[in-house]
PDB file of C-alpha atoms in Angstrom:
ATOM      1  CA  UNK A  26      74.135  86.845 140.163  1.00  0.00           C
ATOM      2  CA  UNK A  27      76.517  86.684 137.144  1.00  0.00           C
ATOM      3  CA  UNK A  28      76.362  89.996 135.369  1.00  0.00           C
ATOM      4  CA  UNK A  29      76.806  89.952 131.607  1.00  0.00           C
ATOM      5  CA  UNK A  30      80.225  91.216 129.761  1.00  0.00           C
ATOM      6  CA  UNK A  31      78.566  94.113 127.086  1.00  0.00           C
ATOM      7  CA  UNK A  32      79.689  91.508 124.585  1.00  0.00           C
ATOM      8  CA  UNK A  33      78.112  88.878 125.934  1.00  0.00           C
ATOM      9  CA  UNK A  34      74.958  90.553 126.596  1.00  0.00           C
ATOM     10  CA  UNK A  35      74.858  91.796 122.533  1.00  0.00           C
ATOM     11  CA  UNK A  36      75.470  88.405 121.254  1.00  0.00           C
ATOM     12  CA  UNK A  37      73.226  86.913 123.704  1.00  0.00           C
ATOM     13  CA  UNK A  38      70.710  89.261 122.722  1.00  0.00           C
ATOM     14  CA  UNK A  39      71.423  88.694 118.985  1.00  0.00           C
ATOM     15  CA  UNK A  40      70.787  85.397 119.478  1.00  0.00           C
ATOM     16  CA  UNK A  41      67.735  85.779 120.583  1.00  0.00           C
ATOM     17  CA  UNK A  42      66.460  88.353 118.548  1.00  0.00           C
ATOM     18  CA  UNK A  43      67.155  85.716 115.643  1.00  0.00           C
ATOM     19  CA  UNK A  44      65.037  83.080 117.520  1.00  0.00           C
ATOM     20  CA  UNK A  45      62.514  85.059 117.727  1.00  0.00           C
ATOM     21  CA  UNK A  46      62.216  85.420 114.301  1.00  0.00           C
ATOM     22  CA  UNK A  47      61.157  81.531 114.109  1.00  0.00           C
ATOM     23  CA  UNK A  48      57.115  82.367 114.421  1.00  0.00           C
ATOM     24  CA  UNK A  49      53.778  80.708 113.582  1.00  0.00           C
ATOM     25  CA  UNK A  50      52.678  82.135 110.514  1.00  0.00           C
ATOM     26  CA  UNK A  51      49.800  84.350 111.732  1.00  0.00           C
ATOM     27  CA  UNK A  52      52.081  85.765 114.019  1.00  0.00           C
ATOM     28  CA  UNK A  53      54.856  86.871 111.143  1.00  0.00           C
ATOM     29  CA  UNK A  54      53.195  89.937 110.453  1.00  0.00           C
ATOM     30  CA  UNK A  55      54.478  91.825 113.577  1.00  0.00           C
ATOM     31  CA  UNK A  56      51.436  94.919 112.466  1.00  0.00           C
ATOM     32  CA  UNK A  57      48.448  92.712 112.392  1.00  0.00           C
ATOM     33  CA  UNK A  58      48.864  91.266 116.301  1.00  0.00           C
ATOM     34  CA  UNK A  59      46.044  89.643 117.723  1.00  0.00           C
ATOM     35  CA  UNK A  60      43.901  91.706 119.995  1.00  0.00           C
ATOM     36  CA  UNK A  61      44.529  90.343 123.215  1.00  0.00           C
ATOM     37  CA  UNK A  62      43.003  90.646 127.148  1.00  0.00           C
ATOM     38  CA  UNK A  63      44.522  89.233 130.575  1.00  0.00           C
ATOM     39  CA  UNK A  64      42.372  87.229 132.355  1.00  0.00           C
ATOM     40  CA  UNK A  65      42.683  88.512 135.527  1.00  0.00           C
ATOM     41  CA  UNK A  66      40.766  91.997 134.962  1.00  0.00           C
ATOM     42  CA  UNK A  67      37.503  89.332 134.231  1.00  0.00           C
ATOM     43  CA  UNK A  68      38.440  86.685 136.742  1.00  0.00           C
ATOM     44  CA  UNK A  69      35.041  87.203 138.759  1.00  0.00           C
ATOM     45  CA  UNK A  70      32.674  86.571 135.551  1.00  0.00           C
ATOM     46  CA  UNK A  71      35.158  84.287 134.170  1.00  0.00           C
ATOM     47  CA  UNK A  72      34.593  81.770 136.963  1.00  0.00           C
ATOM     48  CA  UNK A  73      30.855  82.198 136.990  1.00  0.00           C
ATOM     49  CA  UNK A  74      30.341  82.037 133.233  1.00  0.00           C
ATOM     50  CA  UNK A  75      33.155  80.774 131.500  1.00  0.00           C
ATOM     51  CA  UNK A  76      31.666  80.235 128.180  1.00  0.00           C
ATOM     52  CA  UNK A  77      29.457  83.075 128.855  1.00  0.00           C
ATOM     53  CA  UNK A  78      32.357  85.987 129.109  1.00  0.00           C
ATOM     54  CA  UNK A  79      34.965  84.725 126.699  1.00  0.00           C
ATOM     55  CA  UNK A  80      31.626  85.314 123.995  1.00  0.00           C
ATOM     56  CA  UNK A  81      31.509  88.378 125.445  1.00  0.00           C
ATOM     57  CA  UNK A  82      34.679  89.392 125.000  1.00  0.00           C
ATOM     58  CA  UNK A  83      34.777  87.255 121.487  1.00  0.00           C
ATOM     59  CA  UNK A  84      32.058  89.978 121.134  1.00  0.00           C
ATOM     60  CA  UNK A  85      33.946  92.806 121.692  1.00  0.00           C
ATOM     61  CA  UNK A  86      37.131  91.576 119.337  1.00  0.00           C
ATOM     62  CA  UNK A  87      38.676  90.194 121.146  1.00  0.00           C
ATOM     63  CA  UNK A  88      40.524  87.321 119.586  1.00  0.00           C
ATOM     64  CA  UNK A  89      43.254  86.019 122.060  1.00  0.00           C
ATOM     65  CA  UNK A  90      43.995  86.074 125.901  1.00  0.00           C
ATOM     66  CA  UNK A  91      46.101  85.149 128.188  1.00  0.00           C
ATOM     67  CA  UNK A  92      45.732  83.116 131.131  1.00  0.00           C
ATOM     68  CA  UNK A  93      46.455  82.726 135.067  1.00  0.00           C
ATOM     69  CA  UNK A  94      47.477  79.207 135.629  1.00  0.00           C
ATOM     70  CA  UNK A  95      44.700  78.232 137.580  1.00  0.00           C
ATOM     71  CA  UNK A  96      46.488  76.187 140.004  1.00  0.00           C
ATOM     72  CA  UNK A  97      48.659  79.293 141.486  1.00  0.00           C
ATOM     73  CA  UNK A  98      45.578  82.055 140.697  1.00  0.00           C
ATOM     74  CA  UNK A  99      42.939  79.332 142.299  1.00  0.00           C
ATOM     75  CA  UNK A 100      43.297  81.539 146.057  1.00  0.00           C
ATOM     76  CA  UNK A 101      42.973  84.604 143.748  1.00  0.00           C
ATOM     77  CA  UNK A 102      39.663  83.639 141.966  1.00  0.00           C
ATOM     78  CA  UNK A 103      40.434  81.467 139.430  1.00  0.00           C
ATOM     79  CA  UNK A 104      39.248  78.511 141.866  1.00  0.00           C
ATOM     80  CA  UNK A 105      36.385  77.481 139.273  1.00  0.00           C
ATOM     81  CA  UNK A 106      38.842  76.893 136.323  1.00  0.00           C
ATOM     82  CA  UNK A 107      41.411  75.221 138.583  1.00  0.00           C
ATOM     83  CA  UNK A 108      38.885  72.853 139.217  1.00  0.00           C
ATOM     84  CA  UNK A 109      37.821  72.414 135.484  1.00  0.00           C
ATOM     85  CA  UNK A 110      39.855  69.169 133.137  1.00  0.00           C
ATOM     86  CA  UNK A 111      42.833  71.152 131.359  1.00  0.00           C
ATOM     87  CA  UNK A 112      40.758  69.997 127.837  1.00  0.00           C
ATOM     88  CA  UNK A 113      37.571  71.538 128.580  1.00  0.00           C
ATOM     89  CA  UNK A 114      39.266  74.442 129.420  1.00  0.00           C
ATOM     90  CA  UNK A 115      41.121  74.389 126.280  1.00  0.00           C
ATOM     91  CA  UNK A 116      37.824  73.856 124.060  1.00  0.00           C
ATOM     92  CA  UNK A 117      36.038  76.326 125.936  1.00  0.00           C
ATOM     93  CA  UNK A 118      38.500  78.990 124.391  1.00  0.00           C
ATOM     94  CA  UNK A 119      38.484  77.534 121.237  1.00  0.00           C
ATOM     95  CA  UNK A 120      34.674  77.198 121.090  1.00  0.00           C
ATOM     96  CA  UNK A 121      34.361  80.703 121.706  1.00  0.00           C
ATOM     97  CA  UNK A 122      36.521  81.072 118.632  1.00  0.00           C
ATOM     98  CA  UNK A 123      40.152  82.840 120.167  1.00  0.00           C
ATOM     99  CA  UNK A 124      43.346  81.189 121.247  1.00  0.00           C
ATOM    100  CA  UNK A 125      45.670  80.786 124.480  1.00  0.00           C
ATOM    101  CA  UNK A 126      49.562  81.104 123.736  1.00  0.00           C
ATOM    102  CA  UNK A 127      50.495  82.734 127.273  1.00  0.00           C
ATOM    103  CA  UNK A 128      49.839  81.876 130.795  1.00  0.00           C
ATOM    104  CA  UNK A 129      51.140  83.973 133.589  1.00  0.00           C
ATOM    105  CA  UNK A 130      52.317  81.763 136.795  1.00  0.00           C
ATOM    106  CA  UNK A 131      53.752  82.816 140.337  1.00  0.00           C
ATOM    107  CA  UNK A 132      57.035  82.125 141.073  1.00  0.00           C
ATOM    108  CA  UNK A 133      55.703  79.998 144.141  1.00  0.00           C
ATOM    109  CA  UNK A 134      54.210  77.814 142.340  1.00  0.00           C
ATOM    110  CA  UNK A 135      57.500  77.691 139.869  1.00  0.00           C
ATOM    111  CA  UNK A 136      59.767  76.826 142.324  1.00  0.00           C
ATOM    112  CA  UNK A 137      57.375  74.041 144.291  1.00  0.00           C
ATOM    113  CA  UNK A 138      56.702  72.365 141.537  1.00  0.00           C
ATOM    114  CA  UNK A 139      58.472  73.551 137.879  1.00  0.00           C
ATOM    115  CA  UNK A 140      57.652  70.199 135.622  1.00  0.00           C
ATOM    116  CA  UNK A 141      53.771  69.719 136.847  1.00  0.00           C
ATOM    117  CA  UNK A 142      53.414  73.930 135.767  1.00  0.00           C
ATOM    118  CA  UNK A 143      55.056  72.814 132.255  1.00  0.00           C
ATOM    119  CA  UNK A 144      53.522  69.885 132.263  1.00  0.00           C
ATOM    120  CA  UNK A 145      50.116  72.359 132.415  1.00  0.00           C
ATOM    121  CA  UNK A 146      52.031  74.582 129.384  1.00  0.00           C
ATOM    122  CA  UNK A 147      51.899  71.738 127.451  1.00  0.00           C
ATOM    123  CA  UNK A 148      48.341  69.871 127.684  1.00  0.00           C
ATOM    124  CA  UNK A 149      46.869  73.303 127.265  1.00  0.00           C
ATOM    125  CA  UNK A 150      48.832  73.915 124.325  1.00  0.00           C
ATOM    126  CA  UNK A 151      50.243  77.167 125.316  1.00  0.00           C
ATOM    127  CA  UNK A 152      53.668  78.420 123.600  1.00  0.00           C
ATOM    128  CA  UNK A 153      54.472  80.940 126.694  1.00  0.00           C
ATOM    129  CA  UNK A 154      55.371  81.080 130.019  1.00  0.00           C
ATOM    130  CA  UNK A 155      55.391  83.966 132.351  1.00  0.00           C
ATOM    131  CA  UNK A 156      56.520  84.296 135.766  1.00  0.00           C
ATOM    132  CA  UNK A 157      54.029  86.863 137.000  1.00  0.00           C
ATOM    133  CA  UNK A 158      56.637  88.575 140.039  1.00  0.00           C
ATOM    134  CA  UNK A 159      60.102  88.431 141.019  1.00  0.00           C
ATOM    135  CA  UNK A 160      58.649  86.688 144.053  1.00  0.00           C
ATOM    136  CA  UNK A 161      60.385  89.090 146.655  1.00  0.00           C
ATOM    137  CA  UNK A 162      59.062  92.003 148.252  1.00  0.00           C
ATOM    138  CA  UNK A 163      59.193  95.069 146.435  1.00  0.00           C
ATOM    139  CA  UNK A 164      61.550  97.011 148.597  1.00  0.00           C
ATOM    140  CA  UNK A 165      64.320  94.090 148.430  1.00  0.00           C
ATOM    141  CA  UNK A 166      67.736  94.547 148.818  1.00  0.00           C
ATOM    142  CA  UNK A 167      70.675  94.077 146.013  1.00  0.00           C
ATOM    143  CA  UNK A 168      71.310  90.792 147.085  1.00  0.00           C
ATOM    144  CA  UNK A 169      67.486  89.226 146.956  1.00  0.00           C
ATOM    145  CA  UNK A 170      67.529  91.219 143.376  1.00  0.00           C
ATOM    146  CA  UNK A 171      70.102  88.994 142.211  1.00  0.00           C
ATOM    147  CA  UNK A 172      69.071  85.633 144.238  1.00  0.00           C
ATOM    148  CA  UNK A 173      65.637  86.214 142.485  1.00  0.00           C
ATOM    149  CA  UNK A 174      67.178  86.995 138.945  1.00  0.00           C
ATOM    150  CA  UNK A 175      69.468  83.470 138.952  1.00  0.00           C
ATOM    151  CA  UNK A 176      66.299  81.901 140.132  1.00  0.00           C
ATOM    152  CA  UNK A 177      64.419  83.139 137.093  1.00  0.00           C
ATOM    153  CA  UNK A 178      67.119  82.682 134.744  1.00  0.00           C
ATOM    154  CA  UNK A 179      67.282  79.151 135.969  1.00  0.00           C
ATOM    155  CA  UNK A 180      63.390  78.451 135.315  1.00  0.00           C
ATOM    156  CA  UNK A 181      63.978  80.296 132.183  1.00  0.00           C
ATOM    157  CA  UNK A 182      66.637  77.815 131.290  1.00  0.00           C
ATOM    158  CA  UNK A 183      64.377  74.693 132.146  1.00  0.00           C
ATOM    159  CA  UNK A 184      60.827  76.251 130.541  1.00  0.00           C
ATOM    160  CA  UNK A 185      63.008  76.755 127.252  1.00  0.00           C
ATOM    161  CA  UNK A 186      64.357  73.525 127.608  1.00  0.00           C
ATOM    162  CA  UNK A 187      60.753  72.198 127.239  1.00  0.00           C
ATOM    163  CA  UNK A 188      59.966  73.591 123.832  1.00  0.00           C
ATOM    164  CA  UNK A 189      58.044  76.726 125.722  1.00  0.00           C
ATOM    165  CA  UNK A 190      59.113  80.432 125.489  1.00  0.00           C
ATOM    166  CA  UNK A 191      59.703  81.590 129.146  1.00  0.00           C
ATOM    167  CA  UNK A 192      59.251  85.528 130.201  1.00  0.00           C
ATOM    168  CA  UNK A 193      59.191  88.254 132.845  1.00  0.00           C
ATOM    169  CA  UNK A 194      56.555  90.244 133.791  1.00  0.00           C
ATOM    170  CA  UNK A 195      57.257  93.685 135.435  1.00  0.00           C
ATOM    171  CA  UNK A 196      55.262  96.027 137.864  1.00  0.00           C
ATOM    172  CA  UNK A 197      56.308  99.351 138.242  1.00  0.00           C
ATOM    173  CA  UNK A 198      58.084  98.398 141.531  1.00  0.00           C
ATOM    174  CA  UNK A 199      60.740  97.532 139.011  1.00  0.00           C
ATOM    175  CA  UNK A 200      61.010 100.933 138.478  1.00  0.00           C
ATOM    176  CA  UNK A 201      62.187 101.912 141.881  1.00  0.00           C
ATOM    177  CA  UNK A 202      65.969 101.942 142.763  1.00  0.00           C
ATOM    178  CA  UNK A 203      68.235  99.900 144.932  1.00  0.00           C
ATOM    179  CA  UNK A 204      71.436 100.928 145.753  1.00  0.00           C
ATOM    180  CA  UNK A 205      71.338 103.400 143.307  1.00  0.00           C
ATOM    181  CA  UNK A 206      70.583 101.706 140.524  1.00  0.00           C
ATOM    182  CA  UNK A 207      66.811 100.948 138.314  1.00  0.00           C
ATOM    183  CA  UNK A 208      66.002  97.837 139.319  1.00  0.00           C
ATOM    184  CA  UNK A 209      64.784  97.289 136.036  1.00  0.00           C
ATOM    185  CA  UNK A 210      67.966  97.922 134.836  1.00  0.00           C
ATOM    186  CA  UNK A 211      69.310  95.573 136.842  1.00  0.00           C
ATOM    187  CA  UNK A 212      66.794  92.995 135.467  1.00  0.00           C
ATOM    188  CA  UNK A 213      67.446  93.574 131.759  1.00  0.00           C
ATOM    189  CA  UNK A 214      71.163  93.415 132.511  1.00  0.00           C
ATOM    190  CA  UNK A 215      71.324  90.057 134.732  1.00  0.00           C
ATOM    191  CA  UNK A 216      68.296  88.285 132.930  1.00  0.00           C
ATOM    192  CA  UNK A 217      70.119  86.008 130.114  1.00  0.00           C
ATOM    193  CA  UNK A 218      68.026  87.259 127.054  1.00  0.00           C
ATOM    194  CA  UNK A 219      68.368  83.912 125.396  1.00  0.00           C
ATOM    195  CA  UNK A 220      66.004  82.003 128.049  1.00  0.00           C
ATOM    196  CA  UNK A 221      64.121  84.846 129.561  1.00  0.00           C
ATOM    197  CA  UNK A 222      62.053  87.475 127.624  1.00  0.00           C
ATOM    198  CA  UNK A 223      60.175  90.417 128.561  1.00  0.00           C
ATOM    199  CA  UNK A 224      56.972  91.155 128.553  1.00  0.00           C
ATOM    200  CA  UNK A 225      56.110  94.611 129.702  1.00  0.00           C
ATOM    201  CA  UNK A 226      53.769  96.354 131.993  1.00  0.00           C
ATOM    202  CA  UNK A 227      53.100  99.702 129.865  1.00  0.00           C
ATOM    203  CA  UNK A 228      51.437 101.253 133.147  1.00  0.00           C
ATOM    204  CA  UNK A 229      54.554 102.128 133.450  1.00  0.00           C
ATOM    205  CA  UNK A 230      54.190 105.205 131.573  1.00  0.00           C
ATOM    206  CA  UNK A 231      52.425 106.983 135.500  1.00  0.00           C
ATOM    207  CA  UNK A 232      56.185 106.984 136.229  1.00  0.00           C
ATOM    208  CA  UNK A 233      57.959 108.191 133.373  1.00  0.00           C
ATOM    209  CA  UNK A 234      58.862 104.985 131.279  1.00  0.00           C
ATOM    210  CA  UNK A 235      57.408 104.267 128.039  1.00  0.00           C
ATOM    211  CA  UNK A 236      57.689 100.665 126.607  1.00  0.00           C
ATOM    212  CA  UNK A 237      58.821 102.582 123.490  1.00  0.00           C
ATOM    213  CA  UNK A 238      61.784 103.524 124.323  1.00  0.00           C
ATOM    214  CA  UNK A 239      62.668  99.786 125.717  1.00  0.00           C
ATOM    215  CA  UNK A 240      61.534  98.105 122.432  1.00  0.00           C
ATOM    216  CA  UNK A 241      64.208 100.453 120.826  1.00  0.00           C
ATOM    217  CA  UNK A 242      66.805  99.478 122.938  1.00  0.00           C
ATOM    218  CA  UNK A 243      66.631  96.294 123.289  1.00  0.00           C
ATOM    219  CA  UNK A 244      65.777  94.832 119.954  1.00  0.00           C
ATOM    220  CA  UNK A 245      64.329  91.212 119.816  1.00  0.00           C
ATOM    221  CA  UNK A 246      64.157  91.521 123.668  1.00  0.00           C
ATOM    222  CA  UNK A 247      59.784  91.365 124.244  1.00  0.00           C
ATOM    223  CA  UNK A 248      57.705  89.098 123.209  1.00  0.00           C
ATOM    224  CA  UNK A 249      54.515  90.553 124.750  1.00  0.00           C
ATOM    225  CA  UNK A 250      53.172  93.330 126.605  1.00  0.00           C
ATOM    226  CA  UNK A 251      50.233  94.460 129.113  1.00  0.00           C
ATOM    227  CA  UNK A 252      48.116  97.404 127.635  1.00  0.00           C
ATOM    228  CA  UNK A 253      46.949  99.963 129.412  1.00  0.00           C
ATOM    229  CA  UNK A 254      46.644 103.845 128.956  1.00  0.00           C
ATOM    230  CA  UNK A 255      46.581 106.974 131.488  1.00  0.00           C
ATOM    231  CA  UNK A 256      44.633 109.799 131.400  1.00  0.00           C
ATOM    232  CA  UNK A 257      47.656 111.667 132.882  1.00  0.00           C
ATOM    233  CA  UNK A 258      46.100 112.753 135.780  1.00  0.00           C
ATOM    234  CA  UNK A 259      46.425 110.626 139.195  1.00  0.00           C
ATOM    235  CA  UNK A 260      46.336 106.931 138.233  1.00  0.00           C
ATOM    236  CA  UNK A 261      43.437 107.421 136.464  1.00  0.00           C
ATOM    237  CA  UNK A 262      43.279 104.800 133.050  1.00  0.00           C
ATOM    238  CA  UNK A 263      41.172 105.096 130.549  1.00  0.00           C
ATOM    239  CA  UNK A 264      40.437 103.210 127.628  1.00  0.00           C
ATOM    240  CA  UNK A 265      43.396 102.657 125.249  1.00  0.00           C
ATOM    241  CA  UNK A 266      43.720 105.236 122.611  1.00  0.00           C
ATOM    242  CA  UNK A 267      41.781 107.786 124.548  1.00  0.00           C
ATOM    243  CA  UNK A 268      44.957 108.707 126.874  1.00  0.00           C
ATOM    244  CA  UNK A 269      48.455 109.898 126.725  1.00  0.00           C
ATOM    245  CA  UNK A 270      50.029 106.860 125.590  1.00  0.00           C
ATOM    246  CA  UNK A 271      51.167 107.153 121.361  1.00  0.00           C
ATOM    247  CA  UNK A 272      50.041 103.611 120.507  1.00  0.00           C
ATOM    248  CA  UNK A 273      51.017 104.532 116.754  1.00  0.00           C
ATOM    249  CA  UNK A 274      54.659 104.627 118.220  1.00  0.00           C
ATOM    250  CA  UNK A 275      54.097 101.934 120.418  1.00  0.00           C
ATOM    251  CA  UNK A 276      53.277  98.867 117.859  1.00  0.00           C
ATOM    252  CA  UNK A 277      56.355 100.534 115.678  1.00  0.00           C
ATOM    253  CA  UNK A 278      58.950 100.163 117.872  1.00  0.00           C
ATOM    254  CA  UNK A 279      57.231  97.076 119.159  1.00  0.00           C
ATOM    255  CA  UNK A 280      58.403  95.353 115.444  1.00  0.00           C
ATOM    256  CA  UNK A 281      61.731  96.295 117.111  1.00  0.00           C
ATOM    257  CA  UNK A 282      61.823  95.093 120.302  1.00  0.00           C
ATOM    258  CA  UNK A 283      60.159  91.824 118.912  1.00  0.00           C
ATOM    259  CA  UNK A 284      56.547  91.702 120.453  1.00  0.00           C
ATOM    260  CA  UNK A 285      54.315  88.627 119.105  1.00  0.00           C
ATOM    261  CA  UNK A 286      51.497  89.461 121.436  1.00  0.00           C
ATOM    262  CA  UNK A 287      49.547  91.850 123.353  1.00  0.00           C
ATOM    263  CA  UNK A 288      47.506  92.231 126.386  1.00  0.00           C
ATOM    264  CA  UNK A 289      44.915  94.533 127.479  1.00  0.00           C
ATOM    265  CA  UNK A 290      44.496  94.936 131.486  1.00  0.00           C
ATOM    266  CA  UNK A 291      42.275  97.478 132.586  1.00  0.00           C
ATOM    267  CA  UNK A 292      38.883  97.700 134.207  1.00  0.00           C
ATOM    268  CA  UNK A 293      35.897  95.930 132.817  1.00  0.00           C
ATOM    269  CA  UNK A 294      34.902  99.158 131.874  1.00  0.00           C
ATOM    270  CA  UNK A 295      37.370  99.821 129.224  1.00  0.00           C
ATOM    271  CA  UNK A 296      37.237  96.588 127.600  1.00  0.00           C
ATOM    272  CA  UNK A 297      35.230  97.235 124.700  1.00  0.00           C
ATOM    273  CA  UNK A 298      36.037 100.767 123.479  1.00  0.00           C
ATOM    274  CA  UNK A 299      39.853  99.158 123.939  1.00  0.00           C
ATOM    275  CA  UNK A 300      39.631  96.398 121.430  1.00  0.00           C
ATOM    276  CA  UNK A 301      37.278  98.695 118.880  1.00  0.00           C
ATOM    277  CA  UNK A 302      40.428 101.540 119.087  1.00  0.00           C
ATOM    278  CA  UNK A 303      42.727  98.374 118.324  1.00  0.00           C
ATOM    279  CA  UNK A 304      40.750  96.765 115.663  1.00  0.00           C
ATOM    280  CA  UNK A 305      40.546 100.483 114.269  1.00  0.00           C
ATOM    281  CA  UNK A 306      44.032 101.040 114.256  1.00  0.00           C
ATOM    282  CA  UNK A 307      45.273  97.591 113.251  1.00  0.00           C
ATOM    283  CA  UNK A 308      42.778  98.223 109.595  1.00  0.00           C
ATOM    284  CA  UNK A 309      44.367 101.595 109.780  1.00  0.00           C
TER     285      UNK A 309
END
């Protein structure tokens, strides 16, 4: 892996902090994101009713979402959409009155087959890519770390390429050491900001990392995140506003570190009082 000079890395990351100022117009307005959920918390009733549960989440506010690609989630329960045409699956969102930008992916079915997942991208009119895992095991050694980050940077490379905005997706593995050093660390320093973005897991937080602090220090550097809060006990989550993360600070140093959408992922359960704390605090 080529590590970045610190000059590189801050005109790199200038660069794309100006890029990403090159939005759709509903997205300008960095405080009035779309409320957003990840598919895979509802994959079960998803597949069983898909125009059935996105009204129901429609229902609850929600207003965007973000997809598995059902081709690499299709062993994981998304088998029922994976078998659906790309268009109906496109019209069911928009029938149900929300949109689609993002679409996680695995990095299996990245590296068997990059141009038929971008080829997906594109017929379902998605802006966003995201490479759900680094694709090695979680206790790794420096060298796999770095394999896996050229590897990334490469599909980066091709995705943006393409007209699409590619991204990472952490766990909190990333927030584990090797050799000494954060592996997530490692990731923010080797991943070349101006083809890969971030989009970050804020469960997180159960280990002591708040996505506030990254959106400060990395400016222009996310373009999405997962949502999820902790009730501070165990790894207990509850719905979001009702725990210890500050969501106030969160979407304020999110206009920093350049987030265009957000995600909740939490149990079923949490769904609805999550979007009605979001709605409230987006009319705020």
């Amino acid at each position: 892996m080529q590590y970045l000079s610190r000059r590189a890395f801050v005109k790199r990351s200038a660069c794309a902090a100006g890029a990403g100022l090159i939005l759709p117009s509903w997205l300008r307005n960095r405080s009035d994101l779309a409320i957003g959920f990840q598919t895979w918390v509802v994959r079960e009733p998803l597949n069983k009713d898909f125009p059935g549960t996105l009204a129901k989440m429609a229902g609850y506010g929600y207003e965007t979402l973000e997809m598995c690609s059902p081709a690499g989630y299709a062993k994981y329960g998304f088998g029922a959409l994976h078998e659906m045409p790309v268009a109906d699956l496109r019209s069911g969102i928009t029938d149900a009155g929300m949109t689609c930008l993002s679409c996680h992916f695995t990095p299996q079915e990245l590296e068997t087959d990059l141009a038929a997942s971008i080829e997906f991208a594109h017929a379902f009119g998605l802006e966003q890519m995201v490479v759900s895992s680094p694709g090695i095991r979680a206790d790794a050694d420096m060298k796999a770390w770095e394999k896996a980050v050229d590897k990334i940077n490469e599909w980066g490379a091709t995705v943006t390429e393409s007209g699409l905005t590619f991204a990472y997706h952490n766990h909190n593995f990333e927030f584990e050491k090797v050799n000494g050093r954060l592996i997530y660390d490692i990731l923010l320093q080797g991943l070349d900001p101006s083809v890969v973005k971030m989009q970050f897991q804020v469960w997180a937080i159960i280990d002591g990392y708040k996505a506030a602090d990254y959106f400060r220090a990395h400016e222009g550097r996310y373009i999405s995140a997962h949502l999820s809060d902790w009730s501070g006990k165990d790894e207990e989550q509850v719905p979001i506003g009702s725990g210890t993360v500050d969501w106030k600070d969160f979407f304020e140093a999110g206009k920093i570190g350049g987030l265009q959408n957000v995600y909740v992922e939490m149990g079923e359960q949490t769904l609805a009082p999550s979007a009605a704390y979001l709605q409230g605090l987006r009319a705020g």
